[in-house]
Amino acid sequence: MANQTKMEAYGQILLIAMPAFFLLVLFEKFWGLWKGNDTVPLNDMISSLSSGMTNVTKDVLGLSVVILSYQWFYDRASVFDIQSTWLVYVIAFFALDFAGYWTHRIAHEYNIFWNNHIIHHSSEEFNLACALRQSIASIVKIFAVFLLPAAIFGVPPEVIAVVAPLHLFAQFWYHTRHIGKMGFLEKIIVTPSHHRVHHAINPEYLDKNYGQIFIFWDKWFGTFQEEKEEIPAVYGVTRPVRTWNPIKINFMHFWQLLKDAWRAKKWSDKFTIWFKPLGWRPADVAEKYPIGKIEDVYNFEKYNPQLTKGMLIWSFSQLMALLFLLSYLFGNLAEIGSPGIFYFGAFIFLTVYAYTELMDRNPNAWAWELMKVAYAMFIVFTTGDWFGLSKFLPGAVSIFVGYLVLSAFFSIWFSLRREKLQLAN
């Protein structure tokens, strides 16, 4: 019951946060166009927002396993008893930031943890939308281990639960190229300048600035790097993902580790590869199965498969439809109930997979779309509704079925028809 209440509370928060973030992303897009410096290509934006939708769906539905919860540490390690005053919230915020620094750092340093974070760095742009590229692959969470100082100081779990979303949302604003250096604030908090360095793949910038709110952790622990005018940041990952499909990206590194472990001759390599530094591969596997890597960051071609304007408009329309349906899900978790919310969540994932495959110019994208449509039609015809949507909007089921028919038609059309192509922007 407690977990269900948390799910519903988080869903209500997202009903406000999702449209707010979306509007800010659009603002950055139009601001860039107005200034003649558009940093938000539509294809990249759609992929990023789609990633964010899958992430919040996974989180709201509670699709993760916590090995050791903060409650467990609090019950056993609490030394002090701080009452719920302003001080406990301040301690909680600093403790979350400390834990965030170390969790973030190990995600960059060890093979097994990079899979949880690759999605966030997969964009070859740097904008507010890419802040929403968050993981669905972080099924097993160890964040609470680094919250041990908070547990010792007696910060109650309910305070952590309140402060954690605020701490997370406060990391959104600095994912932009439109804000320069910020004077004395550069010495205290993480600014856009600091985080541009973090997302860069330039050798001078790689694996620096892990801080989430405060930059002094990096200065104390030796991972700080200032942004330099003479070294323009180049964004992405050194092994480019070459896809707009966020679901594929989330498991790409894990799949590579799995293949390398299978192919390795030494049994020790099959085990240790998971815990080795990021990028390590068994020598025999690396020689036989080389992986392409960016050698010159200033001379590589960004991923930008040619799309028609129609394809791009259609993909954006799918995104908007999904935003509406996701808002309905989050606003009615209790009414839909279990297992309905999980069936609904599966539809969200299928939809994202289908239209991002179309954006990748996958000739089989239509098959994923038909799978999505067949799945949704089965639910509609067996229940006579779409998870109670008709109660909130008269004729909603007919509208939804019409959307599914159009979705199938246009996806097949764009998948199979040869049109004059142009680079999407």
Coordinates of C-alpha atoms in Angstrom, one line a residue:
M1 CA 0.0 0.0 0.0
A2 CA 2.8 2.4 0.9
N3 CA 4.5 1.7 -2.5
Q4 CA 1.3 2.3 -4.3
T5 CA 0.8 5.7 -2.5
K6 CA 4.4 6.7 -3.5
M7 CA 3.6 5.7 -7.1
E8 CA 0.5 7.8 -7.2
A9 CA 2.3 10.8 -5.5
Y10 CA 5.1 10.7 -8.0
G11 CA 2.6 10.4 -10.8
Q12 CA 0.9 13.6 -9.6
I13 CA 4.2 15.4 -9.5
L14 CA 5.0 14.4 -13.1
L15 CA 1.6 15.7 -14.2
I16 CA 3.1 19.1 -13.5
A17 CA 6.7 18.5 -14.3
M18 CA 6.2 16.9 -17.7
P19 CA 4.5 19.8 -19.5
A20 CA 6.8 22.3 -17.7
F21 CA 9.9 20.5 -19.0
F22 CA 8.3 20.2 -22.5
L23 CA 7.6 23.9 -22.7
L24 CA 11.1 24.7 -21.6
V25 CA 12.5 22.5 -24.3
L26 CA 10.3 24.2 -26.9
F27 CA 11.4 27.6 -25.5
E28 CA 15.1 26.7 -26.0
K29 CA 14.3 25.5 -29.5
F30 CA 12.6 28.8 -30.5
W31 CA 15.2 30.9 -28.6
G32 CA 18.0 29.2 -30.6
L33 CA 16.1 29.8 -33.9
W34 CA 15.6 33.4 -33.0
K35 CA 19.3 33.8 -32.1
G36 CA 20.5 32.0 -35.2
N37 CA 22.0 29.2 -33.0
D38 CA 19.5 26.3 -33.0
T39 CA 20.9 23.6 -30.6
V40 CA 17.8 21.5 -30.6
P41 CA 17.4 19.4 -33.8
L42 CA 13.9 18.0 -33.9
N43 CA 15.0 14.4 -34.4
D44 CA 17.3 14.6 -31.3
M45 CA 14.6 16.3 -29.3
I46 CA 12.0 13.6 -30.1
S47 CA 14.4 10.9 -29.1
S48 CA 15.3 12.6 -25.9
L49 CA 11.7 13.3 -24.8
S50 CA 10.8 9.7 -25.7
S51 CA 13.6 8.5 -23.5
G52 CA 12.3 10.6 -20.7
M53 CA 8.8 9.2 -21.1
T54 CA 10.1 5.6 -20.9
N55 CA 12.1 6.5 -17.8
V56 CA 9.2 8.1 -15.9
T57 CA 7.0 5.2 -16.9
K58 CA 9.4 2.7 -15.5
D59 CA 9.9 4.7 -12.3
V60 CA 6.2 5.3 -11.6
L61 CA 5.4 1.6 -12.2
G62 CA 8.2 0.7 -9.7
L63 CA 10.1 -1.5 -12.1
S64 CA 13.3 -1.6 -10.2
V65 CA 14.9 -3.7 -7.4
V66 CA 16.5 -2.0 -4.4
I67 CA 19.2 -4.2 -2.9
L68 CA 19.6 -2.2 0.3
S69 CA 17.0 0.5 0.8
Y70 CA 17.7 3.8 2.6
Q71 CA 15.1 2.7 5.2
W72 CA 17.4 -0.4 5.9
F73 CA 20.4 1.9 6.6
Y74 CA 18.4 4.4 8.6
D75 CA 17.0 1.6 10.9
R76 CA 20.5 0.3 11.6
A77 CA 23.0 3.2 11.3
S78 CA 21.1 6.2 12.7
V79 CA 23.2 7.8 15.5
F80 CA 21.6 11.2 15.8
D81 CA 17.9 12.1 16.1
I82 CA 17.2 15.3 14.1
Q83 CA 13.7 16.6 14.3
S84 CA 11.9 17.6 11.1
T85 CA 13.2 21.2 11.0
W86 CA 14.8 23.2 8.2
L87 CA 18.2 21.7 9.2
V88 CA 17.2 18.1 8.4
Y89 CA 16.1 19.2 4.9
V90 CA 19.5 21.0 4.3
I91 CA 21.4 17.9 5.5
A92 CA 19.2 15.7 3.2
F93 CA 20.0 17.9 0.2
F94 CA 23.7 17.9 0.8
A95 CA 23.7 14.1 1.5
L96 CA 21.8 13.5 -1.8
D97 CA 24.3 15.6 -3.7
F98 CA 27.2 13.7 -2.1
A99 CA 25.6 10.4 -3.0
G100 CA 24.8 11.7 -6.5
Y101 CA 28.4 12.6 -7.1
W102 CA 29.7 9.1 -6.2
T103 CA 27.0 7.2 -8.0
H104 CA 27.6 9.4 -11.1
R105 CA 31.3 8.8 -10.9
I106 CA 31.2 5.1 -10.6
A107 CA 28.8 5.0 -13.6
H108 CA 31.6 6.5 -15.6
E109 CA 34.4 4.3 -14.2
Y110 CA 33.1 0.7 -14.3
N111 CA 31.7 -1.3 -17.1
I112 CA 28.8 -2.7 -15.2
F113 CA 27.4 0.7 -14.1
W114 CA 27.9 2.5 -17.4
N115 CA 24.9 0.7 -18.9
N116 CA 22.7 2.7 -16.4
H117 CA 24.1 6.0 -17.7
I118 CA 24.9 5.6 -21.4
I119 CA 21.5 6.9 -22.4
H120 CA 22.1 10.2 -20.8
H121 CA 25.3 10.8 -22.8
S122 CA 24.1 9.3 -26.0
S123 CA 23.0 12.6 -27.6
E124 CA 25.5 14.3 -29.9
E125 CA 23.9 17.6 -28.9
F126 CA 23.7 19.4 -25.6
N127 CA 20.4 20.9 -24.8
L128 CA 17.6 20.8 -22.2
A129 CA 16.0 17.8 -24.0
C130 CA 19.0 15.7 -23.5
A131 CA 18.7 16.2 -19.7
L132 CA 15.6 14.0 -20.0
R133 CA 17.5 11.1 -21.5
Q134 CA 17.3 9.0 -18.4
S135 CA 17.8 5.3 -17.9
I136 CA 15.3 2.4 -18.0
A137 CA 18.2 0.0 -17.5
S138 CA 18.9 0.9 -13.9
I139 CA 16.8 -2.0 -12.6
V140 CA 19.1 -2.6 -9.6
K141 CA 19.8 0.5 -7.6
I142 CA 22.7 1.0 -5.2
F143 CA 22.2 4.8 -4.6
A144 CA 21.2 4.2 -1.0
V145 CA 24.7 2.9 -0.1
F146 CA 26.1 6.4 -0.6
L147 CA 23.4 7.9 1.6
L148 CA 24.9 6.3 4.6
P149 CA 26.0 9.7 6.0
A150 CA 22.4 10.9 5.9
A151 CA 21.3 7.7 7.8
I152 CA 24.0 8.3 10.4
F153 CA 22.8 11.8 11.0
G154 CA 19.3 10.5 11.4
V155 CA 17.6 12.0 8.3
P156 CA 14.2 10.3 8.2
P157 CA 13.4 8.4 5.0
E158 CA 10.3 10.5 4.4
V159 CA 12.5 13.6 4.2
I160 CA 14.7 11.9 1.6
A161 CA 11.5 11.1 -0.3
V162 CA 10.5 14.7 -0.4
V163 CA 13.9 16.2 -1.2
A164 CA 15.0 13.7 -3.8
P165 CA 12.6 14.8 -6.6
L166 CA 13.6 18.4 -6.0
H167 CA 17.3 17.5 -6.2
L168 CA 16.6 15.6 -9.4
F169 CA 14.6 18.4 -11.1
A170 CA 17.2 21.0 -10.1
Q171 CA 19.7 19.3 -12.5
F172 CA 17.6 20.1 -15.6
W173 CA 18.4 23.7 -16.2
Y174 CA 22.1 23.5 -16.8
H175 CA 21.8 21.3 -19.9
T176 CA 22.1 24.2 -22.3
R177 CA 24.6 26.0 -24.6
H178 CA 22.8 29.3 -24.4
I179 CA 24.1 30.3 -20.9
G180 CA 27.8 31.3 -20.6
K181 CA 29.9 31.4 -17.5
M182 CA 28.1 32.7 -14.4
G183 CA 30.7 34.6 -12.4
F184 CA 31.1 33.7 -8.7
L185 CA 28.5 30.9 -9.0
E186 CA 31.0 28.9 -11.0
K187 CA 32.9 28.3 -7.7
I188 CA 29.8 26.9 -5.9
I189 CA 27.2 25.2 -8.0
V190 CA 27.2 23.2 -11.2
T191 CA 26.6 25.6 -14.0
P192 CA 26.0 25.0 -17.8
S193 CA 29.7 25.6 -18.4
H194 CA 30.7 22.9 -15.9
H195 CA 28.2 20.4 -17.3
R196 CA 29.1 21.1 -20.9
V197 CA 32.6 19.8 -20.0
H198 CA 31.0 16.7 -18.4
H199 CA 29.1 15.8 -21.6
A200 CA 32.1 16.4 -23.8
I201 CA 34.2 13.7 -25.4
N202 CA 37.2 15.9 -25.9
P203 CA 40.3 14.2 -24.3
E204 CA 40.8 17.3 -22.2
Y205 CA 37.2 17.1 -20.8
L206 CA 36.5 13.4 -20.6
D207 CA 35.3 12.0 -17.3
K208 CA 35.3 15.3 -15.4
N209 CA 32.7 17.4 -13.4
Y210 CA 30.5 14.7 -11.9
G211 CA 28.8 17.0 -9.5
Q212 CA 25.0 17.4 -9.7
I213 CA 24.2 20.6 -7.8
F214 CA 27.5 21.6 -6.0
I215 CA 30.8 21.7 -7.9
F216 CA 33.0 21.6 -4.9
W217 CA 32.8 17.7 -4.7
D218 CA 34.8 17.7 -8.0
K219 CA 37.3 20.1 -6.7
W220 CA 37.8 18.2 -3.5
F221 CA 38.0 14.8 -5.2
G222 CA 40.2 15.8 -8.1
T223 CA 37.7 15.5 -11.0
F224 CA 37.2 19.2 -11.8
Q225 CA 37.9 20.7 -15.2
E226 CA 37.1 24.2 -16.3
E227 CA 35.6 24.9 -19.8
K228 CA 38.1 26.6 -22.1
E229 CA 37.3 28.9 -25.0
E230 CA 40.0 27.4 -27.1
I231 CA 38.6 23.8 -26.7
P232 CA 35.0 23.8 -27.9
A233 CA 33.1 20.9 -26.4
V234 CA 32.1 18.0 -28.7
Y235 CA 29.2 15.9 -27.3
G236 CA 28.2 12.3 -27.3
V237 CA 30.0 9.0 -26.5
T238 CA 33.3 7.8 -27.9
R239 CA 31.5 4.7 -29.3
P240 CA 28.5 6.4 -31.0
V241 CA 25.2 4.7 -30.5
R242 CA 23.9 5.5 -34.1
T243 CA 20.2 5.2 -33.3
W244 CA 17.3 7.4 -32.1
N245 CA 15.7 4.4 -30.3
P246 CA 16.2 5.1 -26.6
I247 CA 15.2 1.5 -25.6
K248 CA 18.0 0.1 -27.8
I249 CA 20.5 2.6 -26.3
N250 CA 19.6 1.6 -22.8
F251 CA 20.8 -2.0 -23.2
M252 CA 23.4 -1.5 -25.9
H253 CA 26.4 -1.5 -23.5
F254 CA 25.0 -4.5 -21.5
W255 CA 24.6 -6.4 -24.7
Q256 CA 28.2 -5.7 -25.7
L257 CA 29.5 -6.8 -22.4
L258 CA 27.4 -10.0 -22.6
K259 CA 28.8 -10.8 -26.1
D260 CA 32.4 -10.1 -25.0
A261 CA 32.0 -12.3 -21.9
W262 CA 30.6 -15.1 -24.1
R263 CA 33.4 -14.8 -26.6
A264 CA 36.3 -14.5 -24.1
K265 CA 38.4 -17.6 -23.8
K266 CA 39.5 -17.1 -20.2
W267 CA 36.9 -17.8 -17.6
S268 CA 38.4 -15.1 -15.4
D269 CA 37.7 -12.5 -18.2
K270 CA 34.1 -13.7 -18.5
F271 CA 33.6 -12.7 -14.9
T272 CA 35.9 -9.7 -14.4
I273 CA 34.9 -7.8 -17.5
W274 CA 31.8 -6.6 -15.6
F275 CA 33.9 -4.9 -12.9
K276 CA 36.8 -3.6 -15.0
P277 CA 37.2 0.0 -15.9
L278 CA 34.9 1.4 -18.5
G279 CA 35.9 0.4 -22.0
W280 CA 38.0 -2.6 -20.9
R281 CA 37.7 -5.7 -23.1
P282 CA 39.5 -9.0 -23.1
A283 CA 42.5 -8.8 -25.4
D284 CA 41.5 -11.8 -27.5
V285 CA 38.0 -10.4 -28.0
A286 CA 39.1 -6.9 -28.8
E287 CA 41.5 -8.2 -31.5
K288 CA 38.9 -10.5 -33.1
Y289 CA 35.9 -8.3 -32.7
P290 CA 37.1 -4.6 -32.9
I291 CA 34.6 -1.9 -32.1
G292 CA 34.6 1.5 -33.9
K293 CA 35.6 4.4 -31.7
I294 CA 35.9 8.1 -32.4
E295 CA 39.6 8.9 -32.8
D296 CA 39.3 12.5 -33.9
V297 CA 36.5 14.3 -32.0
Y298 CA 36.6 17.3 -34.3
N299 CA 36.2 15.2 -37.5
F300 CA 33.3 12.8 -37.2
E301 CA 29.9 12.8 -38.7
K302 CA 26.9 13.2 -36.3
Y303 CA 24.2 10.6 -36.6
N304 CA 21.5 12.2 -38.8
P305 CA 19.6 9.7 -41.0
Q306 CA 17.8 11.4 -43.8
L307 CA 14.1 11.9 -43.1
T308 CA 11.3 13.6 -45.0
K309 CA 9.5 16.4 -43.3
G310 CA 6.5 14.2 -43.2
M311 CA 8.3 11.5 -41.3
L312 CA 9.5 14.1 -38.8
I313 CA 6.1 15.7 -38.4
W314 CA 4.5 12.2 -37.9
S315 CA 7.1 11.2 -35.3
F316 CA 6.4 14.5 -33.4
S317 CA 2.7 13.8 -33.6
Q318 CA 3.3 10.4 -32.1
L319 CA 5.2 12.0 -29.3
M320 CA 2.4 14.4 -28.5
A321 CA -0.2 11.6 -28.5
L322 CA 2.0 9.7 -26.1
L323 CA 2.4 12.7 -23.8
F324 CA -1.4 12.9 -23.6
L325 CA -1.8 9.1 -22.9
L326 CA 1.0 9.2 -20.4
S327 CA -0.6 12.1 -18.5
Y328 CA -3.9 10.1 -18.4
L329 CA -2.0 7.1 -17.0
F330 CA -0.2 9.1 -14.3
G331 CA -3.4 10.9 -13.3
N332 CA -5.4 7.7 -12.9
L333 CA -3.0 5.1 -11.5
A334 CA -5.4 4.2 -8.6
E335 CA -8.4 3.9 -10.9
I336 CA -6.6 1.8 -13.5
G337 CA -5.0 -0.4 -10.9
S338 CA -2.8 -3.4 -11.2
P339 CA -2.1 -5.2 -13.6
G340 CA -3.7 -2.6 -15.9
I341 CA -1.1 0.0 -15.3
F342 CA 1.6 -2.5 -16.5
Y343 CA -0.4 -3.3 -19.6
F344 CA -0.6 0.4 -20.3
G345 CA 3.1 0.8 -19.7
A346 CA 3.9 -1.9 -22.2
F347 CA 1.9 0.1 -24.8
I348 CA 4.1 3.2 -24.0
F349 CA 7.2 1.2 -24.6
L350 CA 5.9 -0.4 -27.8
T351 CA 4.9 3.0 -29.2
V352 CA 8.3 4.6 -28.5
Y353 CA 10.1 1.6 -30.0
A354 CA 8.0 1.8 -33.2
Y355 CA 8.3 5.4 -34.1
T356 CA 11.9 5.8 -33.2
E357 CA 12.7 2.8 -35.5
L358 CA 10.9 4.7 -38.2
M359 CA 13.2 7.7 -37.5
D360 CA 16.2 5.3 -37.8
R361 CA 14.9 4.4 -41.3
N362 CA 14.6 0.8 -40.3
P363 CA 12.7 -0.9 -43.2
N364 CA 11.0 -3.1 -40.7
A365 CA 9.6 -0.3 -38.5
W366 CA 6.1 -1.0 -39.8
A367 CA 6.2 -4.4 -38.2
W368 CA 6.8 -2.9 -34.8
E369 CA 4.0 -0.4 -35.4
L370 CA 1.6 -3.3 -36.4
M371 CA 2.6 -5.1 -33.2
K372 CA 1.7 -2.0 -31.1
V373 CA -1.6 -1.6 -32.9
A374 CA -2.6 -5.2 -32.6
Y375 CA -1.7 -5.2 -28.9
A376 CA -3.8 -2.0 -28.3
M377 CA -6.7 -3.3 -30.4
F378 CA -6.8 -6.6 -28.5
I379 CA -7.2 -4.6 -25.2
V380 CA -9.9 -2.4 -26.6
F381 CA -12.0 -5.2 -28.1
T382 CA -11.7 -7.5 -25.1
T383 CA -12.5 -4.7 -22.5
G384 CA -14.6 -2.3 -24.6
D385 CA -12.5 0.6 -23.4
W386 CA -8.9 1.9 -23.0
F387 CA -8.4 1.7 -19.3
G388 CA -11.5 3.8 -18.4
L389 CA -10.6 6.6 -20.8
S390 CA -14.3 6.8 -22.1
K391 CA -15.4 7.9 -18.6
F392 CA -13.3 11.1 -18.9
L393 CA -13.9 11.9 -22.6
P394 CA -17.0 10.9 -24.5
G395 CA -16.2 9.0 -27.7
A396 CA -12.6 8.5 -26.5
V397 CA -12.5 4.9 -27.5
S398 CA -13.5 5.7 -31.1
I399 CA -10.9 8.5 -31.2
F400 CA -8.2 6.1 -29.9
V401 CA -9.1 3.4 -32.4
G402 CA -9.0 6.0 -35.1
Y403 CA -5.5 7.0 -33.9
L404 CA -4.4 3.4 -34.1
V405 CA -5.6 3.0 -37.7
L406 CA -3.9 6.2 -38.8
S407 CA -0.8 5.2 -36.9
A408 CA -0.6 1.9 -38.7
F409 CA -1.3 3.5 -42.1
F410 CA 1.2 6.3 -41.9
S411 CA 3.9 4.1 -40.4
I412 CA 3.6 1.6 -43.3
W413 CA 3.4 4.4 -45.8
F414 CA 6.7 6.0 -44.5
S415 CA 8.4 2.7 -44.1
L416 CA 7.7 1.4 -47.6
R417 CA 7.3 4.5 -49.8
R418 CA 10.4 6.0 -51.4
E419 CA 10.3 9.8 -51.2
K420 CA 12.7 12.7 -51.8
L421 CA 14.7 12.9 -48.6
Q422 CA 16.2 15.8 -46.8
L423 CA 18.1 16.2 -43.6
A424 CA 15.8 16.8 -40.7
N425 CA 16.4 19.9 -38.6

